[in-house]
mmCIF file of C-alpha atoms in Angstrom:
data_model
loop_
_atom_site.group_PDB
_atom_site.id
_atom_site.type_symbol
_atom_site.label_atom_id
_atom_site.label_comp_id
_atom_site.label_asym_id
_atom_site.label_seq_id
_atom_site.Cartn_x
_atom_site.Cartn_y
_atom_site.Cartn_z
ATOM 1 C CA UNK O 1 17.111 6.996 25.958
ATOM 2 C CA UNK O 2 14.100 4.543 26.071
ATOM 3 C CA UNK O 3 15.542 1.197 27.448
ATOM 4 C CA UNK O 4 13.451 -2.790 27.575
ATOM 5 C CA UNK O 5 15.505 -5.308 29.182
ATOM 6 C CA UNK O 6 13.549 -8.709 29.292
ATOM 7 C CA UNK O 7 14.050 -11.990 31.617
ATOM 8 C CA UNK O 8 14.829 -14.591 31.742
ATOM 9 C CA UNK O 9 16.779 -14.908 28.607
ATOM 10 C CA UNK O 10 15.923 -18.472 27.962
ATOM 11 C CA UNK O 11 12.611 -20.613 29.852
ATOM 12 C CA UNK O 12 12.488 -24.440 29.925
ATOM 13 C CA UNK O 13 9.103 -25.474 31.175
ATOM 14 C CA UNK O 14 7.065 -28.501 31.254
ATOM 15 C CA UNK O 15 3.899 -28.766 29.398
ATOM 16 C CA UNK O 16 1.132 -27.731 31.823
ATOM 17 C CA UNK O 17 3.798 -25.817 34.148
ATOM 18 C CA UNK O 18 2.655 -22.354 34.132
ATOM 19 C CA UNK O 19 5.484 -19.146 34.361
ATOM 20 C CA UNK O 20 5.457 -15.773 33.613
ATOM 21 C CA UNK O 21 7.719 -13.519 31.476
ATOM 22 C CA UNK O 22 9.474 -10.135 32.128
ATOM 23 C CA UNK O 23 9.779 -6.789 30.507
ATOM 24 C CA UNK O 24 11.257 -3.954 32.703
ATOM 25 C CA UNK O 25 11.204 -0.389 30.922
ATOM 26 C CA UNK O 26 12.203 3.151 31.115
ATOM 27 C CA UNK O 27 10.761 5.273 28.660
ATOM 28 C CA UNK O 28 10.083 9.297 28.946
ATOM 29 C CA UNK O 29 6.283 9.041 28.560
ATOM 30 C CA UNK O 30 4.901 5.666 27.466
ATOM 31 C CA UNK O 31 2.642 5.323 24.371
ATOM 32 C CA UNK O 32 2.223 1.650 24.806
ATOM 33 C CA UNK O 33 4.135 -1.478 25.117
ATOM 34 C CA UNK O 34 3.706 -4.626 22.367
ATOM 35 C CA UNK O 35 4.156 -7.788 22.823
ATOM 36 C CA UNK O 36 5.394 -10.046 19.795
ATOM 37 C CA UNK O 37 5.969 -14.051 19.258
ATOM 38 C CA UNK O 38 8.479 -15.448 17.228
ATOM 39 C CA UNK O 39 8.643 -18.156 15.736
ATOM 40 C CA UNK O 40 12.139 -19.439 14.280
ATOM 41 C CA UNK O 41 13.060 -17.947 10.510
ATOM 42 C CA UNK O 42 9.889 -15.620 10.999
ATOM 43 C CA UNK O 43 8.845 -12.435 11.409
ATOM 44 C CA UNK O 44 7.550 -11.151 14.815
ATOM 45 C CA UNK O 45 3.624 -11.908 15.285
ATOM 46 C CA UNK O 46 1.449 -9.151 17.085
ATOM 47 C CA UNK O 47 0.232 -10.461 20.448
ATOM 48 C CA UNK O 48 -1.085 -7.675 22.735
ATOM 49 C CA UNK O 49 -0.686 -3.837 22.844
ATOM 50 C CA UNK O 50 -1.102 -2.493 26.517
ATOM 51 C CA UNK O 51 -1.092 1.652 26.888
ATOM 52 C CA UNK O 52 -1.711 2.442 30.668
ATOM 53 C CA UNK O 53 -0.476 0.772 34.436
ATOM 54 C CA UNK O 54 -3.498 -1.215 35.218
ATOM 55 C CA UNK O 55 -3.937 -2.890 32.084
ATOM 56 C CA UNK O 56 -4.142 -6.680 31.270
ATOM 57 C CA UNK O 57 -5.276 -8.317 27.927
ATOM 58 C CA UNK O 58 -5.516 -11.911 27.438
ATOM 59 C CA UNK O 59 -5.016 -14.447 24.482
ATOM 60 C CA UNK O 60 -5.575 -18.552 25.335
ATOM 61 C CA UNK O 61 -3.208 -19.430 27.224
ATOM 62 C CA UNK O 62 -1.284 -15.561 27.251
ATOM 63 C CA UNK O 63 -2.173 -12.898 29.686
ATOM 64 C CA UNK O 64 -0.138 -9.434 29.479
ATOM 65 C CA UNK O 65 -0.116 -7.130 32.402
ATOM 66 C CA UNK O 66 1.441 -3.681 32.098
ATOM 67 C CA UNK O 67 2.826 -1.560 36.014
ATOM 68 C CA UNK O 68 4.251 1.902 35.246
ATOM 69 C CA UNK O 69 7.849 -0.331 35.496
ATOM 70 C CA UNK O 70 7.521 -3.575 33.735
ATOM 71 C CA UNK O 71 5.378 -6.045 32.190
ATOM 72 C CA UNK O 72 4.520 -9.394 32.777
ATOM 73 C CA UNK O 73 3.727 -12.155 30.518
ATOM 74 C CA UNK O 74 1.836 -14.710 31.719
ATOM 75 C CA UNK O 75 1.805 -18.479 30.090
ATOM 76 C CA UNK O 76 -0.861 -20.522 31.810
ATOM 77 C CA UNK O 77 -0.867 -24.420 31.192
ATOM 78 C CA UNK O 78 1.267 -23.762 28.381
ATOM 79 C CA UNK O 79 1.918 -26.775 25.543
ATOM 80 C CA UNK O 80 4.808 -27.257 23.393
ATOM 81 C CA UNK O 81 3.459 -24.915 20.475
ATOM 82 C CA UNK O 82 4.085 -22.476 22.929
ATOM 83 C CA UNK O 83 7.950 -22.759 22.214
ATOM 84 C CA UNK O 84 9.415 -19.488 20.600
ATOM 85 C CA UNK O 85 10.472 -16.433 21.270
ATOM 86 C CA UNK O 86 8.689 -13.643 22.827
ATOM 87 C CA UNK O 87 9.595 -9.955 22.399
ATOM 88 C CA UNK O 88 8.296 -7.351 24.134
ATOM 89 C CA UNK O 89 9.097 -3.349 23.138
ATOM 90 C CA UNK O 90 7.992 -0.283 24.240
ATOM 91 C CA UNK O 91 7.068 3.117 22.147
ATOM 92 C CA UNK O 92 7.514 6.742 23.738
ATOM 93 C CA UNK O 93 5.112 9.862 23.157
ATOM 94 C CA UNK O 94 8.563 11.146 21.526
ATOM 95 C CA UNK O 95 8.865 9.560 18.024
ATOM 96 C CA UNK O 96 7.281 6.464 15.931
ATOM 97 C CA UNK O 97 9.969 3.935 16.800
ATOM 98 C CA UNK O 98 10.063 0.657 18.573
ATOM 99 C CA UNK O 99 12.825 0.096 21.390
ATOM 100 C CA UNK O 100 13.008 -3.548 21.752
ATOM 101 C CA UNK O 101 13.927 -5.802 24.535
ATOM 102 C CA UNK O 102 16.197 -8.711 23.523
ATOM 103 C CA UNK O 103 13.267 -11.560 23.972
ATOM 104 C CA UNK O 104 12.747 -14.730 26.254
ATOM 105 C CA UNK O 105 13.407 -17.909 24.151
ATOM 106 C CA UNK O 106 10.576 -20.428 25.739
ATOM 107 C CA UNK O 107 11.343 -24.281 25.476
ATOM 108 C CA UNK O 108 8.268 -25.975 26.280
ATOM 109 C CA UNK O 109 9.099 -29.995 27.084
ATOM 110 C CA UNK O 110 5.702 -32.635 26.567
ATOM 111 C CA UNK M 1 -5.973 -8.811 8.514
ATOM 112 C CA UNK M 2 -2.777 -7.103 7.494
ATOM 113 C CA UNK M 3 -0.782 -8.407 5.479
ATOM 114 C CA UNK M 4 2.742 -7.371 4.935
ATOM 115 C CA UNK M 5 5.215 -9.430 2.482
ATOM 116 C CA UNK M 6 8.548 -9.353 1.426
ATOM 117 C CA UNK M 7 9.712 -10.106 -1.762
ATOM 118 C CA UNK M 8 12.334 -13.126 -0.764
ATOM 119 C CA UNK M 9 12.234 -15.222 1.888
ATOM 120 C CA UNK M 10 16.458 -16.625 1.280
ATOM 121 C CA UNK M 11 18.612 -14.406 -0.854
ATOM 122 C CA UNK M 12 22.706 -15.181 -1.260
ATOM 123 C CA UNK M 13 24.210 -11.848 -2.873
ATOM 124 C CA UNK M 14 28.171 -11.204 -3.518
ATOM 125 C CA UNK M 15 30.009 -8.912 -1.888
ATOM 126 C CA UNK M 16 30.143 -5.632 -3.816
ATOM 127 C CA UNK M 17 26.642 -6.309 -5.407
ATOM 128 C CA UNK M 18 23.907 -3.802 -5.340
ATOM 129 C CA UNK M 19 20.782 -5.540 -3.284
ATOM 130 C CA UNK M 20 17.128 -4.570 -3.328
ATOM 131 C CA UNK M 21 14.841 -6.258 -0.674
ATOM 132 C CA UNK M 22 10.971 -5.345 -1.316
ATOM 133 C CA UNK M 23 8.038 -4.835 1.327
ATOM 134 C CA UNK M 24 4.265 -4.227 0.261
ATOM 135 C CA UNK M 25 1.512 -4.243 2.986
ATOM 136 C CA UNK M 26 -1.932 -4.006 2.009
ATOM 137 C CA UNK M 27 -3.593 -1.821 5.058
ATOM 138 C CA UNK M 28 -3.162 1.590 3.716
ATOM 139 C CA UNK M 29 -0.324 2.024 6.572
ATOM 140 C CA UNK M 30 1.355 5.690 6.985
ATOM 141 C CA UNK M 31 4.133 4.372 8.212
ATOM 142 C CA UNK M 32 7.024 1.515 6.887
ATOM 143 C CA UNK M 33 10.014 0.485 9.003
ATOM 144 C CA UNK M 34 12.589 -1.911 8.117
ATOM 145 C CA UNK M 35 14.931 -3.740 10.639
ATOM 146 C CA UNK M 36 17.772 -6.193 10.607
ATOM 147 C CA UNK M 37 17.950 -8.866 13.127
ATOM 148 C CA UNK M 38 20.914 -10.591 14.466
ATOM 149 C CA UNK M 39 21.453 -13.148 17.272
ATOM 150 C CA UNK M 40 22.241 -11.181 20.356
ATOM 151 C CA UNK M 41 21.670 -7.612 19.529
ATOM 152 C CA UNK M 42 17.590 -7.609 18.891
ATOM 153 C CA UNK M 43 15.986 -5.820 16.099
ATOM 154 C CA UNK M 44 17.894 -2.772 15.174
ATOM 155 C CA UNK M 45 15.752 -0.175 12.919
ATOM 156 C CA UNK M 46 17.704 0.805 9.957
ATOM 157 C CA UNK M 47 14.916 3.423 8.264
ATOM 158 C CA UNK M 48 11.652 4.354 8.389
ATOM 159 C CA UNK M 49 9.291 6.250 6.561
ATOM 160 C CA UNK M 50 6.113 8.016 7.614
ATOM 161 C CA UNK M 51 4.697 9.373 4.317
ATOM 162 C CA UNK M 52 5.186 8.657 0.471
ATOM 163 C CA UNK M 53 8.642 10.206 -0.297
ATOM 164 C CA UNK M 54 9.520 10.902 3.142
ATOM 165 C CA UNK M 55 12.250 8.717 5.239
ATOM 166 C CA UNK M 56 13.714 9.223 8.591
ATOM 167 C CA UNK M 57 17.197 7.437 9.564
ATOM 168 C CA UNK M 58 16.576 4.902 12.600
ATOM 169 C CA UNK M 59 19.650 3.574 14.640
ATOM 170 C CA UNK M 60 21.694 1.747 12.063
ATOM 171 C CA UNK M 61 21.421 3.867 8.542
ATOM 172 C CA UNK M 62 24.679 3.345 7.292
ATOM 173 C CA UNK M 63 24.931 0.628 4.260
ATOM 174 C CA UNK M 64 21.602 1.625 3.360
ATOM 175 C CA UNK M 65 19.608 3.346 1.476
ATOM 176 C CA UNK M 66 15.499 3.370 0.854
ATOM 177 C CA UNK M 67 12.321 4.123 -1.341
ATOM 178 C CA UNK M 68 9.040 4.965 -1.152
ATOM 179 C CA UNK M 69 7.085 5.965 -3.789
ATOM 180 C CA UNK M 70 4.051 4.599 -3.758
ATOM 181 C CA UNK M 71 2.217 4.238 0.135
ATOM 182 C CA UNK M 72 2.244 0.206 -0.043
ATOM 183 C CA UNK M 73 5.880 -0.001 -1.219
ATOM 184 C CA UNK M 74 9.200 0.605 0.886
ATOM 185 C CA UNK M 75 12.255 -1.035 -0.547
ATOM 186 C CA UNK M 76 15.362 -1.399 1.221
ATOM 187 C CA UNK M 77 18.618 -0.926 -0.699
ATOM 188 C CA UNK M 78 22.124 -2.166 -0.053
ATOM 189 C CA UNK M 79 24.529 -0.228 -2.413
ATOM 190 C CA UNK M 80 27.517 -2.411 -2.383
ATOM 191 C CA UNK M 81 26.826 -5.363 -0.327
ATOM 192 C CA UNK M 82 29.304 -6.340 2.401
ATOM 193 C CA UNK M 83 29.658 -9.416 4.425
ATOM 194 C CA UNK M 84 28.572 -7.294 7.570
ATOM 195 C CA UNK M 85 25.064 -7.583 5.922
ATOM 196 C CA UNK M 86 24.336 -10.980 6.105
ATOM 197 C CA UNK M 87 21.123 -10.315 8.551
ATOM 198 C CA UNK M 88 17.598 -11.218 8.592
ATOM 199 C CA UNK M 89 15.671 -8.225 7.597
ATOM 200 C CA UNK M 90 12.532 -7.603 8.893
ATOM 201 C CA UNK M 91 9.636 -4.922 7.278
ATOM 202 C CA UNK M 92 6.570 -3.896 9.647
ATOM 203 C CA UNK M 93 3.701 -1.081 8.804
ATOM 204 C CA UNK M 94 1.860 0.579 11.516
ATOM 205 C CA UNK M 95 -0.919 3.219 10.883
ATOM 206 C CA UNK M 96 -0.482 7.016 12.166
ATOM 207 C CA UNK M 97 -2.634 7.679 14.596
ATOM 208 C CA UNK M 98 -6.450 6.699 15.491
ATOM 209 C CA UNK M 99 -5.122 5.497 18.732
ATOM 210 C CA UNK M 100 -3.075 2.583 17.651
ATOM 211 C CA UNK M 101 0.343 2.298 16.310
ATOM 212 C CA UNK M 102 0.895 -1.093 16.504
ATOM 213 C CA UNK M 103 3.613 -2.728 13.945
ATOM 214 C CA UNK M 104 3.082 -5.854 11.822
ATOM 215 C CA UNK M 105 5.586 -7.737 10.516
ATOM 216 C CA UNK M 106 6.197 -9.322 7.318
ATOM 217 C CA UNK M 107 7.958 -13.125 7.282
ATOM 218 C CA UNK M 108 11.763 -11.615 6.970
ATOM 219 C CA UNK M 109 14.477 -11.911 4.246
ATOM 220 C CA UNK M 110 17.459 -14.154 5.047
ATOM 221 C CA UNK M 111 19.781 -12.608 3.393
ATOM 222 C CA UNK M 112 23.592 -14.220 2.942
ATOM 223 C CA UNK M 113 26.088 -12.109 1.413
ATOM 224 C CA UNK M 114 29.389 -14.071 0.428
#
């Protein structure tokens, strides 16, 4: 059974205090990992795909890194609009479903 | 971009009522998934589909009940709401193949059954 377990659970950071984000996985065979933000009352919003260990993609301020274990999210400088929550899941070469991790709630403080 | 929306953003339902919740995306996606989301347990999948017609039970099925006939439509159904319900439900579409499978989201239904 694929498992994503994500820490910490909750991130209070100062604006311009960078931190980074984390995804551990087990899946049998990974097809890719996604990361999401969301926003309160929203729906998730695509960030980054990443498919092999290696990997990193970058957005602004994001950067998404991908080991054959976890991924790391990476929040450089970051600014209050930065607050929400970020989700990561992962999708095995056995099906079309999404096993999601249970997010990181950033706080980002001015 | 895609686009996926959802026919409510806030719906309040009684307990007992039958509930429809629409999603439409407008990429020409294979596939449709709808989830419910609830503080401390994640995003659950409660159906998918990967074709017109065709539907595949995810982790959380029972309560519900879903449609597809047409590729840009998947409606989730509640037969008889219950209070267990009240959820935000999320749609996504993803394409089938061509080397990505990435989901996209619509903007959620809050839905409150009393």
């Amino acid at each position: 059974e694929d498992q994503v377990t994500q820490s910490p659970e909750a991130l209070r950071l100062q604006e311009g205090e960078s931190s980074s984000l984390n995804c551990s996985y087990t899946v049998s065979g990974l097809r890719g990992l996604f990361w999401y933000r969301q926003d309160p009352g929203k729906g998730p919003e695509f960030l980054f795909t990443l498919y092999s260990a290696g990997e990193e993609k970058e957005k602004e301020r994001l950067k998404a890194t991908l080991t054959k274990k976890e991924s790391f999210l990476h929040i450089t400088a970051p600014k209050p609009e930065d607050s929400a929550t970020y989700l990561c899941a992962v999708r095995s070469n056995a099906g079309n479903m999404l096993t999601f991790g249970g997010g990181t709630r950033l706080m980002v403080k001015p | 971009d895609v686009k996926v929306t959802q026919s409510s953003r806030y719906l309040v339902k009684r307990t007992g009522e039958k509930v429809f919740l629409e999603c439409v995306q407008d990429m020409d996606h294979e596939n449709m998934f709808w989830y419910r989301q609830d503080p401390g347990l994640g995003l659950r999948l409660i159906y998918f589909s990967y074709d017109v017609k065709m539907k595949e039970k995810g982790d959380i099925p029972e309560g519900y009940s879903v449609s597809r006939e047409k590729k840009e439509r998947f409606s989730l159904i509640l037969e008889s709401a219950s209070t267990n319900q009240t959820s935000m439900y999320l749609c996504a579409s993803s394409p089938h193949g061509g080397g990505t499978d990435t989901q996209y989201f619509g903007p959620g239904t809050r839905l409150t059954v009393l």
